Coordinates of C-alpha atoms and ligand atoms in Angstrom, one line a residue:
Chain A
M1 CA 53.7 83.7 100.8
L2 CA 50.2 85.1 100.5
I3 CA 49.2 87.3 97.6
L4 CA 46.0 89.3 97.2
A5 CA 45.4 89.5 93.4
I6 CA 42.9 91.9 91.7
D7 CA 42.0 92.3 88.1
T8 CA 39.3 94.4 86.5
S9 CA 40.5 94.6 83.0
A10 CA 37.4 92.8 81.8
V11 CA 35.3 91.3 84.6
A12 CA 35.9 92.2 88.3
S13 CA 37.9 89.5 90.1
A14 CA 40.0 89.0 93.1
A15 CA 41.8 86.1 94.7
L16 CA 44.0 85.0 97.5
I17 CA 47.0 83.0 96.3
S18 CA 49.4 81.1 98.5
D19 CA 52.2 78.7 97.8
D20 CA 50.8 76.6 100.7
A21 CA 47.4 76.1 99.1
M22 CA 46.2 73.4 96.8
E23 CA 46.9 74.7 93.2
G24 CA 47.8 77.9 94.9
V25 CA 44.2 79.4 95.2
V26 CA 43.0 80.0 98.7
E27 CA 39.8 81.9 97.7
S28 CA 38.6 83.7 94.7
F29 CA 35.7 85.5 93.2
A30 CA 34.9 86.8 89.7
T31 CA 31.8 88.5 88.3
E32 CA 30.5 87.8 84.8
D33 CA 29.6 91.3 83.7
T34 CA 32.1 93.9 82.7
R35 CA 30.3 97.1 83.9
S36 CA 29.6 96.9 87.6
H37 CA 33.2 96.9 89.1
A38 CA 32.7 99.9 91.4
E39 CA 29.8 98.2 93.1
V40 CA 31.0 94.6 93.4
L41 CA 34.8 94.8 93.8
A42 CA 35.1 96.1 97.4
P43 CA 32.3 93.8 98.8
G44 CA 33.9 90.9 96.9
I45 CA 37.3 91.5 98.4
D46 CA 35.8 92.0 101.9
K47 CA 34.0 88.7 101.6
L48 CA 37.0 87.0 100.2
L49 CA 39.1 87.9 103.2
C50 CA 36.3 87.0 105.6
D51 CA 35.7 83.6 104.0
A52 CA 39.4 82.8 104.0
G53 CA 39.8 84.0 107.6
V54 CA 42.6 86.2 106.4
S55 CA 43.5 89.6 107.9
A56 CA 45.7 92.3 106.5
A57 CA 48.6 91.1 108.6
D58 CA 48.6 87.7 106.8
I59 CA 49.0 89.3 103.3
D60 CA 52.5 89.6 101.9
L61 CA 51.9 91.6 98.8
I62 CA 49.2 92.8 96.4
V63 CA 49.2 92.2 92.6
T64 CA 46.9 94.1 90.3
G65 CA 46.2 93.6 86.6
V66 CA 47.3 96.7 84.8
G67 CA 45.3 96.0 81.6
P68 CA 44.9 96.5 78.8
G69 CA 41.2 96.9 79.3
P70 CA 38.3 99.4 79.1
F71 CA 39.7 102.4 81.1
T72 CA 37.0 103.0 83.7
G73 CA 36.8 99.4 84.8
L74 CA 40.5 98.9 84.7
R75 CA 41.0 101.9 87.0
S76 CA 38.6 100.6 89.5
G77 CA 40.9 97.6 90.3
I78 CA 44.1 99.6 90.2
A79 CA 42.6 102.4 92.5
T80 CA 41.4 99.6 94.9
A81 CA 44.8 97.9 94.9
R82 CA 46.8 101.0 95.3
T83 CA 44.6 102.2 98.2
L84 CA 44.7 98.8 100.0
A85 CA 48.5 98.7 99.5
F86 CA 48.8 102.1 101.1
A87 CA 46.4 101.5 103.9
W88 CA 48.0 98.1 104.8
N89 CA 51.5 99.2 103.9
K90 CA 52.1 96.3 101.6
P91 CA 54.2 96.1 98.4
L92 CA 52.2 96.5 95.2
F93 CA 53.0 95.1 91.8
G94 CA 51.3 95.1 88.4
L95 CA 51.0 92.4 85.9
M96 CA 49.8 92.5 82.3
S97 CA 46.2 91.3 82.4
L98 CA 46.5 89.1 79.3
D99 CA 49.1 87.0 81.1
A100 CA 46.3 85.5 83.2
I101 CA 44.7 83.9 80.2
A102 CA 48.2 82.9 78.8
L103 CA 48.9 80.9 82.0
E104 CA 45.5 79.2 81.7
V105 CA 46.3 78.2 78.1
A106 CA 49.7 76.9 79.1
E107 CA 48.2 74.7 81.8
S108 CA 45.5 73.4 79.5
T109 CA 45.4 70.5 77.0
E110 CA 44.8 73.2 74.3
A111 CA 48.3 74.6 74.8
K112 CA 50.2 75.6 71.6
P113 CA 53.9 76.5 71.1
E114 CA 52.8 79.9 69.8
F115 CA 49.5 81.6 70.3
L116 CA 47.6 84.9 70.8
V117 CA 45.6 86.0 73.7
A118 CA 42.8 88.6 73.0
T119 CA 40.1 90.4 75.0
D120 CA 37.4 92.7 73.9
A121 CA 38.5 96.3 73.5
R122 CA 35.1 97.5 72.4
R123 CA 34.8 99.8 69.3
K124 CA 35.2 96.7 67.1
E125 CA 38.8 96.2 68.4
V126 CA 40.6 93.7 70.6
Y127 CA 43.5 93.9 73.0
W128 CA 46.0 91.2 72.1
A129 CA 49.4 89.8 72.8
R130 CA 51.5 87.0 71.3
Y131 CA 53.1 84.3 73.5
T132 CA 55.4 81.4 73.0
L133 CA 55.4 78.3 75.2
K134 CA 58.2 75.8 75.9
D135 CA 57.5 72.6 77.8
G136 CA 57.4 73.1 81.5
Q137 CA 57.9 76.8 81.3
L138 CA 55.8 79.9 81.9
P139 CA 54.3 81.4 78.7
Q140 CA 56.6 84.0 77.3
L141 CA 55.2 87.3 76.1
V142 CA 56.9 88.0 72.7
D143 CA 54.8 90.8 71.2
G144 CA 52.3 93.2 72.6
P145 CA 50.1 94.1 74.2
H146 CA 48.4 95.9 71.3
V147 CA 45.0 97.2 70.5
G148 CA 43.6 96.7 67.0
F149 CA 41.1 95.1 64.6
A150 CA 40.6 91.4 65.0
S151 CA 40.9 90.9 61.2
E152 CA 44.4 92.3 61.4
L153 CA 45.8 89.8 64.0
P154 CA 48.7 87.5 63.1
D155 CA 47.6 84.2 61.8
L156 CA 47.8 82.2 65.0
P157 CA 45.3 80.4 67.3
V158 CA 43.5 83.0 69.4
F159 CA 42.6 82.4 73.1
G160 CA 40.2 84.5 75.2
A161 CA 36.9 86.3 74.8
G162 CA 38.4 88.6 72.2
G163 CA 38.8 85.6 69.9
G164 CA 35.3 84.3 70.7
I165 CA 33.6 87.5 69.7
Y166 CA 35.4 87.6 66.3
A167 CA 35.4 83.9 65.6
D168 CA 34.3 84.7 62.1
V169 CA 37.6 86.4 61.2
V170 CA 40.2 84.8 63.6
N171 CA 41.3 81.3 64.4
A172 CA 39.5 81.3 67.8
N173 CA 40.0 78.4 70.2
G174 CA 36.6 77.1 71.2
E175 CA 37.5 76.1 74.7
F176 CA 38.7 79.6 75.5
S177 CA 36.1 81.6 73.5
T178 CA 34.6 83.3 76.6
T179 CA 37.7 83.3 78.9
Q180 CA 38.4 86.7 80.6
P181 CA 41.5 87.7 82.6
D182 CA 41.0 86.4 86.1
A183 CA 42.7 87.5 89.3
A184 CA 43.3 83.9 90.4
S185 CA 45.4 83.1 87.3
L186 CA 47.1 86.5 87.5
G187 CA 48.1 85.8 91.1
Q188 CA 49.4 82.4 90.2
F189 CA 51.5 83.9 87.5
A190 CA 52.9 86.4 89.9
L191 CA 53.7 83.7 92.4
A192 CA 55.5 81.7 89.7
L193 CA 57.5 84.7 88.6
L194 CA 58.5 85.5 92.1
A195 CA 59.5 81.9 92.7
A196 CA 61.7 82.2 89.6
G197 CA 63.3 85.3 91.0
V198 CA 61.7 87.7 88.5
E199 CA 61.2 91.3 89.6
L200 CA 57.6 92.3 89.1
P201 CA 56.7 95.6 87.5
D202 CA 54.7 98.5 89.1
S203 CA 51.0 99.2 88.8
T204 CA 51.2 101.7 86.0
P205 CA 48.1 101.1 83.8
L206 CA 48.5 100.0 80.2
Y207 CA 45.9 102.2 78.4
L208 CA 47.2 101.6 74.9
R209 CA 44.9 104.3 73.6
E210 CA 45.1 108.1 74.0
S211 CA 42.4 109.9 75.9
D212 CA 40.5 110.7 72.6
A213 CA 40.7 114.4 73.4
Q214 CA 41.0 116.6 70.4
V215 CA 43.0 119.8 70.7
P216 CA 40.6 122.4 69.2
G217 CA 41.8 123.8 65.9
P218 CA 42.0 127.6 65.4
R219 CA 38.5 129.2 65.1
K220 CA 37.5 129.8 61.6
R221 CA 37.4 133.6 61.0
A222 CA 34.4 135.1 59.2
L223 CA 35.6 136.7 56.0
Chain B
M1 CA 32.5 98.1 111.6
N2 CA 33.6 100.5 114.3
Q3 CA 31.1 102.9 115.7
P4 CA 32.2 106.5 114.9
N5 CA 32.5 109.1 117.6
T6 CA 29.2 111.0 117.0
L7 CA 30.1 114.1 118.9
Q8 CA 33.3 115.3 117.2
P9 CA 33.9 112.7 114.6
L10 CA 37.2 112.7 112.8
V11 CA 36.2 112.4 109.1
L12 CA 38.3 111.9 106.0
G13 CA 36.6 113.2 102.9
I14 CA 37.4 112.2 99.3
E15 CA 36.4 114.2 96.2
S16 CA 37.0 113.2 92.6
S17 CA 33.9 114.4 90.6
C18 CA 35.7 116.6 88.2
D19 CA 39.3 117.7 87.8
E20 CA 40.3 118.1 91.4
T21 CA 41.5 115.2 93.5
G22 CA 40.7 116.3 97.0
V23 CA 41.3 114.8 100.4
G24 CA 40.2 116.8 103.4
I25 CA 40.1 115.9 107.1
V26 CA 37.7 117.5 109.7
R27 CA 37.0 117.0 113.3
G28 CA 33.3 117.8 113.9
T29 CA 33.1 121.2 112.2
T30 CA 36.8 122.0 112.6
L31 CA 38.9 122.0 109.4
L32 CA 42.2 120.1 109.9
T33 CA 43.4 119.9 106.4
N34 CA 42.3 120.4 102.8
T35 CA 44.7 118.9 100.3
V36 CA 43.9 119.2 96.6
S37 CA 45.7 118.0 93.5
S38 CA 44.4 119.5 90.3
S39 CA 44.7 118.2 86.7
M40 CA 43.7 121.6 85.4
D41 CA 47.0 122.2 83.6
E42 CA 46.5 119.1 81.6
H43 CA 43.2 120.4 80.2
V44 CA 44.5 123.8 79.1
R45 CA 45.4 122.8 75.5
F46 CA 41.9 121.3 75.1
G47 CA 40.1 124.4 76.4
G48 CA 38.0 122.4 78.8
V49 CA 38.0 119.4 81.2
I50 CA 38.6 116.2 79.3
P51 CA 36.9 113.4 81.4
E52 CA 39.4 110.7 80.5
I53 CA 42.4 112.9 81.3
A54 CA 40.8 113.9 84.6
S55 CA 40.2 110.2 85.5
R56 CA 43.8 109.2 84.7
A57 CA 45.0 112.0 86.8
H58 CA 42.8 111.0 89.8
L59 CA 44.2 107.5 89.7
D60 CA 47.7 108.8 90.0
A61 CA 47.0 111.6 92.4
F62 CA 44.9 109.8 94.9
V63 CA 47.4 108.0 97.2
P64 CA 49.9 110.9 97.2
T65 CA 47.1 113.3 98.1
L66 CA 45.8 111.1 100.9
Q67 CA 49.3 110.7 102.2
E68 CA 49.8 114.4 102.3
A69 CA 46.5 115.1 103.9
L70 CA 47.2 112.6 106.7
H71 CA 50.6 114.2 107.2
E72 CA 49.3 117.7 107.3
A73 CA 46.5 116.9 109.7
G74 CA 48.9 114.9 111.9
V75 CA 46.6 111.9 112.1
T76 CA 46.8 108.3 111.0
L77 CA 44.2 106.1 109.3
D78 CA 43.6 104.4 112.6
D79 CA 42.6 107.7 114.2
I80 CA 39.9 108.4 111.6
D81 CA 36.3 107.7 112.7
A82 CA 34.7 107.6 109.2
I83 CA 35.3 108.1 105.6
A84 CA 33.1 110.2 103.2
V85 CA 33.3 110.2 99.4
T86 CA 31.5 112.1 96.6
S87 CA 29.3 109.5 94.9
G88 CA 27.7 112.1 92.5
P89 CA 26.8 114.1 90.6
G90 CA 29.9 114.5 88.4
L91 CA 31.9 112.8 85.7
A92 CA 31.2 109.1 85.8
G93 CA 34.8 107.9 85.2
A94 CA 36.2 110.4 87.6
L95 CA 33.7 109.6 90.4
M96 CA 34.6 105.9 90.0
V97 CA 38.2 106.5 91.0
G98 CA 37.4 108.2 94.2
V99 CA 34.6 105.8 95.1
C100 CA 36.8 102.7 94.5
A101 CA 39.6 104.2 96.6
A102 CA 37.2 105.2 99.4
K103 CA 35.7 101.7 99.4
A104 CA 39.1 100.2 99.6
L105 CA 40.0 102.5 102.5
S106 CA 36.8 101.4 104.2
I107 CA 37.5 97.7 103.9
A108 CA 41.2 98.1 104.8
T109 CA 40.5 100.1 108.0
G110 CA 37.1 98.8 109.0
K111 CA 35.8 102.4 109.2
P112 CA 32.3 103.3 108.1
L113 CA 31.9 104.9 104.6
Y114 CA 29.4 107.7 103.7
A115 CA 28.6 108.2 100.0
I116 CA 27.5 111.8 99.8
N117 CA 26.1 114.3 97.3
H118 CA 28.7 116.7 95.9
L119 CA 26.3 119.7 95.6
V120 CA 25.2 119.4 99.3
A121 CA 28.9 119.1 100.2
H122 CA 29.4 122.6 98.7
V123 CA 27.0 123.8 101.3
G124 CA 28.4 121.7 104.2
V125 CA 31.7 123.4 103.8
G126 CA 30.1 126.6 105.0
L127 CA 29.9 125.1 108.5
L128 CA 33.6 124.6 108.9
K129 CA 35.7 126.7 111.3
D130 CA 39.5 127.0 111.6
A131 CA 41.5 124.5 113.7
D132 CA 42.7 127.4 115.9
G133 CA 39.0 128.0 116.9
G134 CA 38.8 131.1 114.7
T135 CA 35.6 133.0 115.4
G136 CA 34.8 134.3 111.9
G137 CA 33.4 131.0 110.7
R138 CA 36.0 129.6 108.3
G139 CA 33.5 128.3 105.9
G140 CA 31.5 131.4 105.8
L141 CA 28.5 130.6 108.0
R142 CA 29.3 132.1 111.4
G143 CA 29.4 129.8 114.4
G144 CA 29.2 126.5 112.6
Q145 CA 25.4 126.4 112.6
L146 CA 23.2 126.5 109.6
P147 CA 20.8 129.5 109.5
E148 CA 17.2 128.6 109.4
N149 CA 16.3 129.9 106.0
L150 CA 19.3 129.0 104.0
G151 CA 19.8 128.9 100.3
A152 CA 22.9 128.1 98.3
L153 CA 24.0 129.5 94.9
L154 CA 26.6 127.2 93.3
V155 CA 28.4 128.4 90.3
S156 CA 31.3 126.6 88.7
G157 CA 32.6 124.9 85.5
G158 CA 30.4 121.9 86.4
H159 CA 27.3 123.5 87.9
T160 CA 24.9 126.5 88.2
E161 CA 22.3 125.8 90.8
I162 CA 20.2 127.5 93.5
L163 CA 19.3 125.2 96.4
R164 CA 17.1 125.5 99.5
I165 CA 18.5 123.8 102.5
R166 CA 16.0 123.0 105.3
S167 CA 18.2 120.3 106.8
I168 CA 21.7 119.7 105.5
T169 CA 21.5 116.0 106.3
D170 CA 18.1 115.1 104.8
D171 CA 16.1 118.0 103.3
V172 CA 17.7 119.8 100.4
E173 CA 15.7 121.0 97.4
M174 CA 16.8 122.2 93.9
L175 CA 15.0 125.5 93.2
G176 CA 16.7 126.1 89.8
S177 CA 19.6 125.1 87.7
T178 CA 21.1 125.6 84.3
I179 CA 19.3 123.7 81.5
D180 CA 22.4 123.5 79.3
D181 CA 26.0 124.7 80.0
A182 CA 27.2 125.5 83.5
A183 CA 28.3 129.2 83.9
G184 CA 32.0 128.2 84.1
E185 CA 31.7 126.2 80.9
A186 CA 30.2 129.3 79.2
Y187 CA 33.2 131.3 80.4
D188 CA 35.6 128.7 79.0
K189 CA 33.9 128.6 75.6
V190 CA 33.7 132.3 75.3
A191 CA 37.3 132.7 76.4
R192 CA 38.3 130.4 73.6
L193 CA 36.3 132.4 71.1
L194 CA 38.1 135.5 72.2
G195 CA 41.5 133.7 72.2
L196 CA 41.9 134.2 76.0
G197 CA 42.9 130.7 77.0
Y198 CA 41.8 128.3 79.7
P199 CA 40.4 128.5 82.3
G200 CA 38.1 131.2 81.0
G201 CA 36.8 132.6 84.2
P202 CA 39.9 134.4 85.5
A203 CA 40.9 135.5 82.0
I204 CA 37.5 137.1 81.2
D205 CA 37.2 138.6 84.7
K206 CA 40.6 140.3 84.3
L207 CA 40.0 141.6 80.8
A208 CA 36.4 142.7 81.6
K209 CA 37.8 145.4 84.0
Q210 CA 39.2 147.2 80.9
G211 CA 36.1 146.9 78.9
N212 CA 32.8 148.7 78.7
A213 CA 30.0 146.3 79.7
K214 CA 27.4 148.5 78.2
A215 CA 29.0 148.7 74.7
I216 CA 27.2 145.5 73.6
R217 CA 24.0 144.0 75.0
F218 CA 24.0 140.2 75.2
P219 CA 20.8 138.2 75.9
R220 CA 19.8 136.9 79.3
G221 CA 18.6 133.4 78.8
L222 CA 15.2 132.2 80.0
T223 CA 14.1 135.6 81.2
Q224 CA 11.1 136.0 78.8
P225 CA 7.7 136.0 80.5
K226 CA 6.8 132.6 79.0
Y227 CA 9.7 131.1 81.0
M228 CA 9.4 133.3 84.1
G229 CA 5.6 133.4 84.7
T230 CA 4.7 135.1 87.9
A231 CA 5.3 134.5 91.6
E232 CA 1.8 133.1 91.9
E233 CA 2.0 131.1 88.6
P234 CA 5.6 130.4 87.9
G235 CA 6.7 129.6 84.4
P236 CA 8.6 126.4 83.5
H237 CA 12.0 128.0 84.1
R238 CA 11.4 130.8 86.6
Y239 CA 14.7 130.1 88.5
D240 CA 16.5 128.2 85.7
W241 CA 19.4 129.5 83.6
S242 CA 20.6 128.8 80.0
F243 CA 23.9 129.9 78.7
S244 CA 24.1 128.3 75.3
G245 CA 22.3 131.1 73.5
L246 CA 24.6 133.6 75.1
K247 CA 27.6 131.8 73.8
T248 CA 26.2 131.8 70.3
A249 CA 25.4 135.5 70.6
V250 CA 29.0 136.2 71.5
A251 CA 30.2 134.1 68.5
R252 CA 27.9 136.1 66.2
C253 CA 29.1 139.3 67.5
V254 CA 32.8 138.4 67.0
E255 CA 32.0 137.2 63.4
Q256 CA 30.2 140.5 62.6
F257 CA 33.2 142.6 63.6
E258 CA 35.4 140.3 61.6
A259 CA 33.1 140.4 58.6
R260 CA 33.2 144.2 58.6
G261 CA 36.9 144.1 58.8
E262 CA 36.9 145.8 62.1
E263 CA 39.1 145.1 65.1
V264 CA 37.2 142.9 67.6
P265 CA 36.7 144.8 70.8
V266 CA 37.7 141.9 73.0
A267 CA 37.6 143.8 76.3
D268 CA 34.2 145.2 75.7
I269 CA 32.9 141.8 74.6
A270 CA 34.4 140.2 77.7
A271 CA 32.8 142.8 79.9
A272 CA 29.4 142.6 78.3
F273 CA 29.5 138.8 78.4
Q274 CA 30.4 138.8 82.0
E275 CA 27.7 141.3 82.8
A276 CA 25.1 139.1 81.0
V277 CA 26.1 136.0 83.0
V278 CA 26.4 137.7 86.4
D279 CA 23.2 139.7 85.9
V280 CA 21.0 136.8 85.1
I281 CA 22.6 134.5 87.7
T282 CA 22.2 137.0 90.6
S283 CA 18.8 138.4 89.6
K284 CA 17.3 134.9 89.4
A285 CA 19.0 133.7 92.5
V286 CA 17.8 136.7 94.5
L287 CA 14.3 136.2 93.1
A288 CA 14.3 132.6 94.2
C289 CA 15.5 133.6 97.6
K290 CA 12.8 136.3 98.0
E291 CA 10.0 134.0 96.8
N292 CA 11.1 131.1 99.0
G293 CA 11.7 132.9 102.3
I294 CA 15.5 132.5 102.1
T295 CA 17.2 135.0 104.3
D296 CA 20.8 133.6 104.1
L297 CA 22.6 132.7 100.9
L298 CA 25.8 130.8 100.7
L299 CA 27.9 131.2 97.5
G300 CA 29.9 128.1 96.4
G301 CA 31.7 126.8 93.4
G302 CA 34.8 128.0 91.6
V303 CA 33.1 131.0 89.9
A304 CA 32.7 132.4 93.4
A305 CA 36.2 133.7 92.7
N306 CA 34.7 136.0 90.0
S307 CA 35.0 139.6 91.2
R308 CA 31.9 140.8 89.4
L309 CA 29.8 137.9 90.6
R310 CA 30.7 138.6 94.2
E311 CA 30.1 142.3 93.8
L312 CA 26.7 142.1 92.2
T313 CA 25.5 139.2 94.4
G314 CA 26.6 141.2 97.4
Q315 CA 24.7 144.3 96.2
R316 CA 21.5 142.5 95.3
C317 CA 21.5 140.4 98.4
S318 CA 21.9 143.4 100.6
S319 CA 19.2 145.4 98.9
A320 CA 16.9 142.4 99.3
G321 CA 17.8 142.0 103.0
I322 CA 19.6 138.6 102.4
T323 CA 22.8 137.9 104.3
L324 CA 25.4 136.6 101.9
H325 CA 28.0 134.1 103.1
V326 CA 31.1 133.4 101.0
P327 CA 33.6 130.8 102.1
P328 CA 37.3 131.3 101.3
L329 CA 38.0 130.4 97.7
S330 CA 40.0 127.2 98.6
L331 CA 36.7 125.9 100.1
C332 CA 34.5 127.1 97.2
T333 CA 36.3 125.1 94.5
D334 CA 35.9 121.3 94.6
N335 CA 37.8 119.9 97.6
G336 CA 37.8 117.0 100.0
A337 CA 37.2 119.1 103.1
M338 CA 33.6 119.8 102.0
V339 CA 33.0 116.1 101.6
A340 CA 34.4 115.5 105.1
A341 CA 32.3 118.4 106.5
L342 CA 29.1 116.9 105.1
G343 CA 30.1 113.4 106.3
S344 CA 30.7 114.8 109.7
Q345 CA 27.2 116.4 109.8
L346 CA 25.6 113.1 108.8
I347 CA 27.4 111.3 111.6
M348 CA 26.5 113.9 114.1
A349 CA 22.9 113.6 113.0
G350 CA 23.0 109.8 113.6
I351 CA 22.6 108.8 109.9
A352 CA 23.6 105.3 108.9
P353 CA 26.7 104.8 106.7
S354 CA 26.3 103.7 103.1
G355 CA 28.3 100.5 103.2
V356 CA 30.6 99.5 100.3
A357 CA 28.1 98.2 97.7
F358 CA 26.7 101.4 96.3
A359 CA 27.4 102.6 92.8
P360 CA 28.5 106.1 92.0
D361 CA 25.8 108.1 90.2
S362 CA 26.8 110.8 87.8
S363 CA 23.4 112.4 88.0
L364 CA 22.7 111.9 91.7
P365 CA 19.7 114.2 92.6
V366 CA 20.3 116.9 95.2
T367 CA 17.5 115.4 97.3
T368 CA 19.7 112.4 98.0
V369 CA 22.1 113.9 100.5
S370 CA 23.7 110.6 101.3
V371 CA 23.3 107.2 99.6
Ligands
ZN1 ZN1 31.6 121.3 92.6

């Protein structure tokens, strides 16, 4: 089973995940900045396939992060994944992007039985979700994802860049204070879910916020 | 990357700069299909295009639109020689969807990708002819060849520009443009003031037919001597337009009727507003043509549907000895066929593709025909 995973909910990242490879990751790439997805994603995927010596025929399915994340960046990954899936005629699934960080927490020595994952939602807010973790199991999403002020988060340890930015008001985990959702972890999560017989959701984006558009009120009449 | 067929390239064009998701396919200068999915209905209650709503709609519409275009043209992705995409100007978030999709198609198929200028694509569409070999020149310019002294007047909700085209692949110049609202935007805002709904263009055009355009005189922006100058010493805005003052004047006018407790003569205001817009657009466009040796003018953009604009442009062009070309409306509004048409011209001219590392540019200058 070979999965192409893509996530652009924060940084742009892509990975080839296989149950045959060591720790599952065949090749991966991730940028550091959160604003150049449209430039770097396609060349990154192209290089990824080339470096791994993988062609479309080898790929079994595509998984994309569906957010939450800043809209324009988020859409660049989903648009890319949907188009690749169409052109290659591959099944496409979507995974909640914060799951990527939750899996990294679960696999680390920092793991907690209950914790939050948070990323930067800009406008002084974070995207966040609450997970529980039982020994030897995948992290379980129990609440969220939501968008809101960091100061209003439940009182639990916070993992991910959303915690790091607001370390003054939340119980941010230091080891994970800059961690962003990454396609490699997302793909591993997908692989684990598939192995467990879980049906994966589709690629509908999780915007969590409305478009900000205001319906204009009636014009004030001059009296 | 495969080398495209440079004689009659089969090109797939992708457009997402505003609220239309377009995929068009051409072979050389022959139009095979022009598939458009519009999010216009979703913008109605806001009275104008909401960029985030348009972007969301592009994401969901792209693959279905692509699928339909391939089906209609009876071709597969394998058959395509090259892909072209609008990389600007336009709404940043909306452009991003089309650009990412186009890049993904390029890496998935190994076909070369051309990142092209939306405004120049409005001109490129003029070169298209029907798949049945129709003789009229489907896109408006007869015979699929650009006239030597060509200008283009683009009027839509997103732009109001007059261009000079010396070579459609590498020499396009902006002679004038709006310095604030696009003409179509002014129509939308005034339609809202008059309670006529969205989009404003068709609503005002229809009502204006029942009104007296001479009942009220609205200002023509940037027509004072200090802006115009003379042919020898042009002022700073000789061929430019401004519609924000006009919109304010309409608002004042409505308020005055209301303040006097009189019924607002909506049809007269619509007619007078439309006359002000169309008068200043056509007079400046024709002036720009005359002073720049332009003998053929192509009309493009959605406002080309406006009956009065077509009528007055036609009249003024013919009295100035300018041949006016108007493509069918489905090719005037934003669409993928125009992107494919320009992509095809670039390939036939031997211009190198853009690769997949370029960034969309919401303010791409018209001098950059391809990135
Ligand atoms: Zn346009």
